[in-house]
Amino acid sequence: MIEEGGGPAFERGGTALAVEDVHKSFGPVEVLKGVSLSANDHDVVSILGSSGSGKSTLLRCINLLETPDSGRVYVKGELIRMRESRRGGLVPENPKQVERIRGKLAMVFQQYNLWSHMTVIQNVIEAPVHVLKIPRAEAVERGEEELRRVELYDRRDYYPAHLSGGQQQRAAIARALAMQPDVMLFDEPTSALDPELVGEVLRVMRGLAEEGRTMLVVTHEMGFAREVSDRVMFLHEGRVEENGKPDEVFQNSKSERFRQFLAGTLR
Amino acid sequence: MDTVVAYLPAILRGTSVTVAVALCSAVLAVFLGLLGAWGKIAPSRTANAVTGAYTTLIRGVPDLVLMLLLFYGGQQLLNDIGAATGWWGYIEISHFTAGVFTIGFIYGAYMTETFRGAYLAIPRGQIEAGTACGMSGSLVFRRIVWPQLVRYALPGFGNNWLVLLKTTALVSVLGLHELVWESFTAGRSTRQLFTFFFVTMAIYLVLTAISDTGLRWLERKYSAGVRRA
């Protein structure tokens, strides 16, 4: 479902996430040239694109790790309120609102970004205890549950430096799950992994998709995009070039660029 | 030996003054260092310029020159201002205060560089991960930045502390009755300068050895999760 920018034309009941006409430039380079997307609850949306197409920037504009130059972001129907800054561009109107909404949008990074001075379980309970204010004992109990789900319970007291890349990424997924997020954002979660470690992370992500989690996944894993996602979106030079159900998009895409991209990745 | 025993109380008193000056100026230096590092990193041209000038100036001038300048010049400046404005009467800065302020001020510049380097060593992604979880800036600082900042800063901090401890010897020039001043006085009155400075050297070595042990303990405490090569 693509909106050509403009007003909120679509139904927002059951809409987990809506992004409208987001623009973002870094210096003279316009990375996003008006991108819109929406995801309903339980949707898995894969975002594809060659490097520099703006897909990571799009994800980072959703939880405001990057501030969009213009456009609107709704999470569970709630607009992230922005205002014009004196230097031009937007700034959040209320940092507290942004923090609260970020708590509903867990992010998994390409480089895992586990906190290296904390053990796995400490990583997992950190934000639930300090952001969501869940009592420690309860957070530990839930955290251990998440670690079992990603098959890392036996490594709960290890520090990140002593884990493989795949284990670190699964720990990062457990950390994201512990926030009980409404939407999970995955920013190329397998791109930093050795090929033989990719499978274990994808398996966990498939499991999450089957549970009905709402997920936005920036990825280069065509198999995952094709088999797991409900919708595939292809970004090219900061615009949405292709968008639809995986079967349609992969088999008879009208976009020449997407077919070229596919040919390149299926070598 | 008897002469040393006779002067021991004075020398120990001097030692305690040395330790007190060192500790007080280290606290001031750490405070200024954190402030300075923040000023260098903050996205503000003014803050960058002020802290840049501070570290460049301090690190480019000998400690003794700054000490004499601040002790004599600083007192005069304060009293000139007081006399001109009538805001305060004659102020006499004690040797101790002058020593602590100059050493703290000087080593604050070195600490600035130590803390700045330590901050830059923390992977950006870990800070982003905190932000992305909905942590506020202060929570990210307390829970993620600070513990790692201490770890990365400790080796440089230890170095600065040892040099700072030894620099307190310069305060004897201002006339503060610390370890070197007491030993020099004792050595001159008994004509046993060698003996007394040998004792002084031994005391400094004991102080630095204790510091080393403490610093190693701190490094162990803060290096949780660091893979040892």
Coordinates of C-alpha atoms in Angstrom, one line a residue:
Chain A
M1 CA 0.0 0.0 0.0
I2 CA 1.8 3.1 -1.2
E3 CA 0.7 6.6 -0.7
E4 CA 1.8 9.3 -3.0
G5 CA 2.5 11.5 0.0
G6 CA -0.1 14.1 1.1
G7 CA -2.8 13.4 3.6
P8 CA -3.5 10.3 5.6
A9 CA -5.7 8.6 3.0
F10 CA -5.6 5.1 4.5
E11 CA -7.3 3.5 7.4
R12 CA -5.1 3.6 10.5
G13 CA -7.0 1.1 12.6
G14 CA -4.8 -2.0 12.8
T15 CA -2.0 0.0 11.2
A16 CA 1.1 -0.6 13.2
L17 CA 3.2 1.8 11.4
A18 CA 2.8 4.5 8.7
V19 CA 5.4 6.7 7.1
E20 CA 4.3 9.5 4.9
D21 CA 6.4 11.3 2.3
V22 CA 9.7 11.2 4.2
H23 CA 12.6 13.2 2.8
K24 CA 16.1 13.2 4.1
S25 CA 19.4 14.7 2.9
F26 CA 22.9 14.4 4.1
G27 CA 24.6 17.6 3.0
P28 CA 24.0 18.0 -0.7
V29 CA 22.9 14.3 -1.2
E30 CA 19.2 13.6 -1.0
V31 CA 19.0 10.1 0.3
L32 CA 15.2 9.8 0.6
K33 CA 13.1 11.6 -1.9
G34 CA 9.6 11.2 -0.5
V35 CA 9.1 7.7 0.7
S36 CA 5.8 6.4 2.2
L37 CA 5.0 3.0 3.6
S38 CA 2.6 1.5 6.0
A39 CA 2.5 -1.8 7.8
N40 CA -0.5 -3.4 9.4
D41 CA -0.2 -5.4 12.6
H42 CA 1.5 -8.8 12.0
D43 CA 2.9 -7.7 8.7
V44 CA 6.4 -8.6 7.7
V45 CA 7.8 -6.1 5.2
S46 CA 11.1 -6.7 3.6
I47 CA 12.9 -3.6 2.3
L48 CA 15.3 -4.3 -0.5
G49 CA 17.7 -2.1 -2.5
S50 CA 21.3 -1.8 -3.5
S51 CA 23.7 0.0 -1.2
G52 CA 23.0 3.7 -1.1
S53 CA 19.4 3.3 -2.0
G54 CA 18.3 4.8 1.3
K55 CA 16.8 1.7 2.9
S56 CA 18.8 1.9 6.2
T57 CA 18.2 5.7 6.4
L58 CA 14.4 5.0 6.0
L59 CA 14.5 2.6 8.9
R60 CA 16.5 5.1 11.0
C61 CA 14.1 7.9 10.2
I62 CA 11.3 5.8 11.7
N63 CA 12.7 5.7 15.2
L64 CA 14.3 9.0 14.7
L65 CA 17.9 7.9 14.9
E66 CA 18.0 10.2 11.9
T67 CA 15.6 13.2 11.9
P68 CA 13.7 13.4 8.6
D69 CA 13.8 16.8 6.8
S70 CA 10.1 16.5 6.2
G71 CA 7.4 13.9 6.3
R72 CA 5.3 12.2 9.0
V73 CA 5.7 9.0 11.0
Y74 CA 2.8 7.4 12.9
V75 CA 3.3 4.5 15.3
K76 CA 0.2 2.7 16.3
G77 CA -1.7 5.7 14.9
E78 CA 0.2 8.2 17.1
L79 CA 2.0 10.9 15.1
I80 CA 5.5 11.7 16.2
R81 CA 5.2 15.4 16.6
M82 CA 7.8 17.5 14.9
R83 CA 8.4 21.2 14.6
E84 CA 10.6 23.4 12.4
S85 CA 14.0 24.1 13.9
R86 CA 15.7 27.4 13.7
R87 CA 18.4 26.0 11.4
G88 CA 15.8 24.5 9.1
G89 CA 14.6 20.9 9.0
L90 CA 12.6 19.2 11.7
V91 CA 13.2 18.5 15.4
P92 CA 11.1 16.5 17.7
E93 CA 8.6 18.7 19.5
N94 CA 8.7 16.6 22.7
P95 CA 11.8 14.4 23.4
K96 CA 9.8 12.4 26.0
Q97 CA 7.3 11.3 23.3
V98 CA 10.1 10.2 21.0
E99 CA 11.6 8.2 23.9
R100 CA 8.3 6.6 24.7
I101 CA 7.7 5.7 21.0
R102 CA 11.2 4.3 20.6
G103 CA 10.4 1.9 23.4
K104 CA 7.7 0.4 21.2
L105 CA 10.0 0.1 18.2
A106 CA 12.8 -2.3 18.9
M107 CA 15.7 -2.2 16.6
V108 CA 18.2 -4.8 15.6
F109 CA 21.4 -3.5 14.1
Q110 CA 23.8 -4.8 11.5
Q111 CA 26.7 -4.6 13.9
Y112 CA 24.6 -6.1 16.8
N113 CA 25.6 -3.2 19.1
L114 CA 25.4 -5.2 22.3
W115 CA 26.7 -3.3 25.3
S116 CA 30.1 -4.8 25.7
H117 CA 30.4 -4.1 29.5
M118 CA 27.3 -6.1 30.3
T119 CA 26.6 -9.9 30.1
V120 CA 23.9 -11.2 27.8
I121 CA 21.2 -11.2 30.4
Q122 CA 22.2 -7.8 31.6
N123 CA 21.9 -6.5 28.0
V124 CA 18.5 -8.1 27.8
I125 CA 17.1 -6.6 31.0
E126 CA 18.7 -3.2 30.8
A127 CA 16.0 -1.3 29.0
P128 CA 13.0 -3.2 30.5
V129 CA 14.4 -2.3 34.0
H130 CA 15.5 1.3 33.3
V131 CA 13.1 2.4 30.6
L132 CA 9.9 0.4 31.2
K133 CA 10.6 0.3 34.9
I134 CA 9.8 -3.4 35.2
P135 CA 10.9 -4.9 38.6
R136 CA 14.3 -6.6 38.1
A137 CA 13.2 -10.1 39.1
E138 CA 10.4 -10.0 36.7
A139 CA 12.6 -8.6 33.9
V140 CA 15.2 -11.4 34.5
E141 CA 12.4 -14.0 34.3
R142 CA 11.1 -12.6 31.1
G143 CA 14.6 -12.0 29.7
E144 CA 15.5 -15.7 30.3
E145 CA 12.3 -16.6 28.4
E146 CA 13.5 -14.5 25.4
L147 CA 16.9 -16.1 25.6
R148 CA 15.4 -19.6 25.5
R149 CA 13.5 -18.5 22.4
V150 CA 16.7 -17.5 20.6
E151 CA 18.5 -20.6 22.0
L152 CA 21.0 -18.6 24.1
Y153 CA 19.9 -19.5 27.6
D154 CA 23.1 -21.3 28.4
R155 CA 25.1 -18.2 27.4
R156 CA 23.2 -15.8 29.6
D157 CA 26.2 -14.9 31.7
Y158 CA 28.7 -14.5 28.9
Y159 CA 30.0 -11.2 27.7
P160 CA 29.4 -10.2 24.1
A161 CA 33.2 -10.5 23.3
H162 CA 33.0 -14.2 24.1
L163 CA 30.2 -14.9 21.6
S164 CA 30.2 -15.6 17.9
G165 CA 28.6 -13.1 15.6
G166 CA 25.5 -15.2 15.2
Q167 CA 25.1 -15.6 19.0
Q168 CA 25.6 -11.8 19.4
Q169 CA 22.9 -11.1 16.9
R170 CA 20.5 -13.6 18.5
A171 CA 21.2 -11.9 21.9
A172 CA 20.5 -8.5 20.2
I173 CA 17.2 -10.0 19.0
A174 CA 16.4 -11.2 22.5
R175 CA 17.2 -7.7 23.8
A176 CA 14.8 -6.2 21.3
L177 CA 12.1 -8.8 22.2
A178 CA 12.4 -8.0 25.9
M179 CA 11.0 -4.5 25.1
Q180 CA 7.7 -6.2 24.0
P181 CA 7.7 -3.9 21.0
D182 CA 4.8 -3.2 18.7
V183 CA 7.1 -3.2 15.6
M184 CA 10.6 -4.6 15.2
L185 CA 13.0 -2.9 12.9
F186 CA 15.8 -5.0 11.5
D187 CA 18.7 -3.2 9.8
E188 CA 20.6 -5.7 7.7
P189 CA 20.7 -8.2 10.6
T190 CA 22.7 -10.8 8.7
S191 CA 25.0 -8.6 6.6
A192 CA 27.9 -8.7 9.1
L193 CA 27.8 -12.4 9.7
D194 CA 29.9 -15.2 8.3
P195 CA 27.8 -17.2 5.7
E196 CA 27.6 -20.2 8.0
L197 CA 26.2 -18.1 10.8
V198 CA 23.4 -16.4 8.8
G199 CA 21.1 -19.5 9.0
E200 CA 20.8 -19.5 12.8
V201 CA 19.7 -15.8 12.8
L202 CA 17.3 -16.2 9.9
R203 CA 15.7 -19.2 11.7
V204 CA 15.0 -17.0 14.7
M205 CA 13.5 -14.3 12.5
R206 CA 11.3 -16.8 10.7
G207 CA 10.1 -18.0 14.1
L208 CA 9.2 -14.4 15.0
A209 CA 7.4 -13.9 11.7
E210 CA 5.3 -17.0 12.3
E211 CA 4.3 -15.7 15.7
G212 CA 2.8 -12.8 14.0
R213 CA 5.3 -10.1 15.0
T214 CA 5.2 -6.9 13.0
M215 CA 8.6 -6.6 11.4
L216 CA 10.3 -4.2 9.0
V217 CA 13.4 -5.9 7.6
V218 CA 16.1 -4.3 5.6
T219 CA 17.9 -7.2 4.1
H220 CA 19.9 -8.7 1.2
E221 CA 18.5 -12.2 2.0
M222 CA 16.3 -12.8 -1.1
G223 CA 15.2 -16.2 0.3
F224 CA 13.9 -14.6 3.4
A225 CA 12.2 -11.7 1.6
R226 CA 10.5 -14.1 -0.8
E227 CA 9.4 -16.8 1.6
V228 CA 8.8 -15.0 4.9
S229 CA 7.6 -11.5 4.1
D230 CA 4.0 -10.5 3.4
R231 CA 5.2 -7.6 1.4
V232 CA 8.4 -6.6 -0.4
M233 CA 9.5 -3.1 -1.1
F234 CA 12.3 -2.1 -3.4
L235 CA 14.0 1.2 -3.0
H236 CA 16.0 2.8 -5.7
E237 CA 17.8 6.2 -5.4
G238 CA 15.6 7.3 -2.5
R239 CA 12.3 6.4 -4.1
V240 CA 10.0 3.4 -3.8
E241 CA 10.5 1.6 -7.1
E242 CA 8.5 -1.6 -6.5
N243 CA 6.1 -2.7 -3.8
G244 CA 3.8 -5.6 -3.5
K245 CA 3.3 -9.2 -2.5
P246 CA 6.6 -11.2 -2.8
D247 CA 5.2 -13.7 -5.4
E248 CA 4.0 -10.9 -7.7
V249 CA 7.1 -8.8 -7.3
F250 CA 9.6 -11.6 -7.7
Q251 CA 7.9 -13.2 -10.6
N252 CA 6.7 -10.4 -12.8
S253 CA 8.0 -7.1 -11.7
K254 CA 7.2 -4.2 -14.0
S255 CA 10.3 -2.5 -12.8
E256 CA 13.4 -2.9 -15.0
R257 CA 15.6 -1.8 -12.2
F258 CA 14.3 -4.4 -9.8
R259 CA 14.8 -7.1 -12.4
Q260 CA 18.4 -5.9 -12.8
F261 CA 18.8 -5.9 -9.0
L262 CA 17.5 -9.4 -8.8
A263 CA 19.7 -10.6 -11.6
G264 CA 22.7 -9.1 -9.7
T265 CA 21.9 -10.8 -6.4
L266 CA 21.0 -14.2 -7.8
R267 CA 24.5 -14.8 -9.3
Chain B
M1 CA 69.4 7.2 61.4
D2 CA 68.7 9.0 64.7
T3 CA 68.4 12.3 62.9
V4 CA 65.9 10.8 60.5
V5 CA 63.8 9.5 63.4
A6 CA 64.0 12.9 65.1
Y7 CA 62.6 14.6 61.9
L8 CA 60.2 11.8 61.1
P9 CA 57.1 13.5 62.5
A10 CA 57.8 16.6 60.4
I11 CA 58.4 14.4 57.3
L12 CA 55.2 12.4 57.8
R13 CA 53.3 15.6 58.3
G14 CA 54.8 16.8 55.0
T15 CA 53.8 13.5 53.3
S16 CA 50.2 13.9 54.4
V17 CA 50.2 17.4 53.0
T18 CA 51.6 16.1 49.7
V19 CA 48.9 13.4 49.6
A20 CA 46.2 15.9 50.4
V21 CA 47.3 18.3 47.7
A22 CA 47.5 15.5 45.2
L23 CA 44.0 14.1 46.0
C24 CA 42.3 17.5 46.1
S25 CA 43.9 18.6 42.8
A26 CA 43.1 15.2 41.2
V27 CA 39.4 15.7 42.1
L28 CA 39.5 19.2 40.6
A29 CA 41.4 17.9 37.5
V30 CA 38.9 15.1 36.9
F31 CA 36.0 17.6 37.2
L32 CA 37.7 20.1 34.8
G33 CA 38.7 17.2 32.5
L34 CA 35.1 15.9 32.2
L35 CA 33.9 19.4 31.6
G36 CA 36.7 20.0 29.1
A37 CA 36.0 16.8 27.2
W38 CA 32.3 17.6 27.1
G39 CA 33.2 21.0 25.7
K40 CA 35.5 19.5 23.0
I41 CA 32.9 17.0 21.9
A42 CA 29.8 19.2 22.2
P43 CA 28.4 20.5 18.9
S44 CA 29.0 24.1 19.9
R45 CA 31.7 26.3 18.3
T46 CA 32.1 28.4 21.4
A47 CA 32.6 25.4 23.7
N48 CA 35.1 23.9 21.2
A49 CA 37.0 27.2 21.1
V50 CA 37.2 27.7 24.9
T51 CA 38.3 24.2 25.6
G52 CA 40.7 24.2 22.7
A53 CA 42.4 27.3 24.0
Y54 CA 42.5 25.9 27.5
T55 CA 44.3 22.7 26.6
T56 CA 46.6 24.4 24.1
L57 CA 47.6 27.1 26.6
I58 CA 48.1 24.8 29.6
R59 CA 49.9 22.0 27.8
G60 CA 52.3 24.5 26.1
V61 CA 53.6 26.2 29.2
P62 CA 55.8 24.7 32.0
D63 CA 54.0 23.8 35.2
L64 CA 56.3 25.9 37.4
V65 CA 55.7 29.0 35.3
L66 CA 51.9 28.6 35.5
M67 CA 52.1 27.9 39.2
L68 CA 54.1 31.1 39.9
L69 CA 51.9 33.1 37.6
L70 CA 48.7 31.9 39.2
F71 CA 50.0 32.1 42.8
Y72 CA 51.5 35.6 42.6
G73 CA 49.7 37.0 39.6
G74 CA 46.3 35.4 40.6
Q75 CA 46.4 36.9 44.1
Q76 CA 47.3 40.3 42.8
L77 CA 44.6 40.1 40.1
L78 CA 41.9 39.1 42.7
N79 CA 42.9 42.0 45.0
D80 CA 43.1 44.5 42.2
I81 CA 39.6 43.5 41.2
G82 CA 38.5 43.7 44.8
A83 CA 40.0 47.2 45.3
A84 CA 38.6 48.5 42.0
T85 CA 35.1 47.3 42.5
G86 CA 34.9 47.2 46.3
W87 CA 33.2 43.8 46.1
W88 CA 35.6 42.2 48.5
G89 CA 38.5 43.2 50.8
Y90 CA 42.1 42.0 50.8
I91 CA 42.3 38.3 50.1
E92 CA 45.2 36.1 50.9
I93 CA 45.3 32.8 49.0
S94 CA 46.8 30.1 51.2
H95 CA 49.7 28.0 49.8
F96 CA 47.5 24.9 49.9
T97 CA 44.7 26.5 47.9
A98 CA 47.0 28.0 45.4
G99 CA 48.7 24.6 44.9
V100 CA 45.5 22.7 44.5
F101 CA 44.1 25.2 42.1
T102 CA 47.1 25.4 39.9
I103 CA 47.8 21.7 39.8
G104 CA 44.1 20.9 39.3
F105 CA 43.9 23.5 36.6
I106 CA 47.0 22.2 34.8
Y107 CA 46.0 18.5 35.0
G108 CA 42.4 19.3 34.1
A109 CA 43.8 20.0 30.6
Y110 CA 45.6 16.6 30.4
M111 CA 42.5 14.9 31.8
T112 CA 40.4 16.6 29.1
E113 CA 42.4 14.8 26.4
T114 CA 42.2 11.5 28.3
F115 CA 38.4 11.7 28.7
R116 CA 37.9 12.9 25.2
G117 CA 39.9 10.0 23.8
A118 CA 38.1 7.5 26.0
Y119 CA 34.7 8.9 24.9
L120 CA 35.7 8.5 21.3
A121 CA 36.7 4.9 21.9
I122 CA 33.2 3.9 22.8
P123 CA 31.5 2.4 19.7
R124 CA 28.8 4.8 18.4
G125 CA 26.5 1.9 17.8
Q126 CA 26.3 1.1 21.5
I127 CA 25.1 4.6 22.2
E128 CA 22.6 4.3 19.3
A129 CA 21.3 1.0 20.6
G130 CA 20.6 2.7 23.9
T131 CA 18.8 5.6 22.2
A132 CA 16.8 3.2 20.1
C133 CA 15.5 1.5 23.2
G134 CA 14.0 4.7 24.4
M135 CA 16.7 5.7 26.8
S136 CA 17.0 9.4 27.6
G137 CA 20.4 11.1 27.0
S138 CA 21.2 11.0 30.7
L139 CA 20.3 7.3 31.1
V140 CA 22.5 6.5 28.1
F141 CA 25.3 8.4 29.7
R142 CA 24.9 6.7 33.1
R143 CA 24.4 3.2 32.0
I144 CA 26.4 2.9 28.8
V145 CA 28.8 5.7 28.3
W146 CA 30.1 6.2 31.9
P147 CA 31.2 2.6 32.7
Q148 CA 33.0 2.3 29.4
L149 CA 34.4 5.8 29.6
V150 CA 36.0 4.9 33.0
R151 CA 37.5 1.7 31.5
Y152 CA 39.0 3.5 28.5
A153 CA 40.2 6.4 30.5
L154 CA 41.9 4.5 33.3
P155 CA 45.3 3.9 31.7
G156 CA 45.6 7.6 30.8
F157 CA 44.2 8.6 34.1
G158 CA 46.7 6.5 36.0
N159 CA 49.5 8.1 34.0
N160 CA 48.2 11.6 34.7
W161 CA 47.7 10.8 38.4
L162 CA 51.4 9.6 38.8
V163 CA 52.7 12.7 37.1
L164 CA 50.4 14.9 39.1
L165 CA 51.5 13.3 42.4
K166 CA 55.1 14.1 41.5
T167 CA 54.3 17.6 40.4
T168 CA 53.1 18.4 43.9
A169 CA 56.8 18.7 44.7
L170 CA 56.8 22.0 42.8
V171 CA 54.4 23.5 45.4
S172 CA 57.4 23.6 47.8
V173 CA 58.6 26.5 45.8
L174 CA 55.5 28.5 46.9
G175 CA 56.4 27.6 50.4
L176 CA 53.8 25.0 51.2
H177 CA 55.1 22.7 53.9
E178 CA 54.8 19.4 52.0
L179 CA 57.2 16.5 51.8
V180 CA 59.9 18.1 49.7
W181 CA 59.9 21.3 51.8
E182 CA 60.1 19.4 55.1
S183 CA 62.9 17.2 53.8
F184 CA 64.8 20.1 52.4
T185 CA 64.5 22.0 55.7
A186 CA 65.6 19.0 57.7
G187 CA 68.4 18.2 55.4
R188 CA 69.8 21.7 55.5
S189 CA 69.6 22.0 59.3
T190 CA 71.3 18.7 59.8
R191 CA 73.6 19.0 56.8
Q192 CA 72.4 15.6 55.7
L193 CA 70.7 16.5 52.4
F194 CA 71.5 13.1 50.8
T195 CA 70.0 11.1 53.7
F196 CA 66.8 13.2 53.7
F197 CA 66.3 13.2 50.0
F198 CA 66.9 9.5 49.9
V199 CA 64.1 9.1 52.5
T200 CA 61.9 11.4 50.3
M201 CA 62.6 9.4 47.2
A202 CA 61.6 6.2 49.1
I203 CA 58.4 7.8 50.3
Y204 CA 57.4 8.9 46.8
L205 CA 58.1 5.4 45.6
V206 CA 55.8 4.0 48.3
L207 CA 53.1 6.4 47.3
T208 CA 53.4 5.5 43.6
A209 CA 53.5 1.8 44.4
I210 CA 50.2 2.1 46.4
S211 CA 48.7 4.1 43.5
D212 CA 49.7 1.4 41.0
T213 CA 48.0 -1.3 43.1
G214 CA 44.9 0.8 43.4
L215 CA 44.8 1.6 39.6
R216 CA 45.3 -2.1 38.8
W217 CA 42.4 -3.0 41.0
L218 CA 40.2 -0.4 39.3
E219 CA 41.2 -1.6 35.9
R220 CA 40.2 -5.1 36.8
K221 CA 36.9 -3.9 38.2
Y222 CA 36.1 -1.9 35.0
S223 CA 37.3 -4.4 32.4
A224 CA 34.4 -6.8 32.7
G225 CA 33.6 -8.1 29.3
V226 CA 37.0 -7.2 27.8
R227 CA 38.6 -10.1 26.0
R228 CA 42.2 -10.5 27.3
A229 CA 44.7 -11.1 24.6

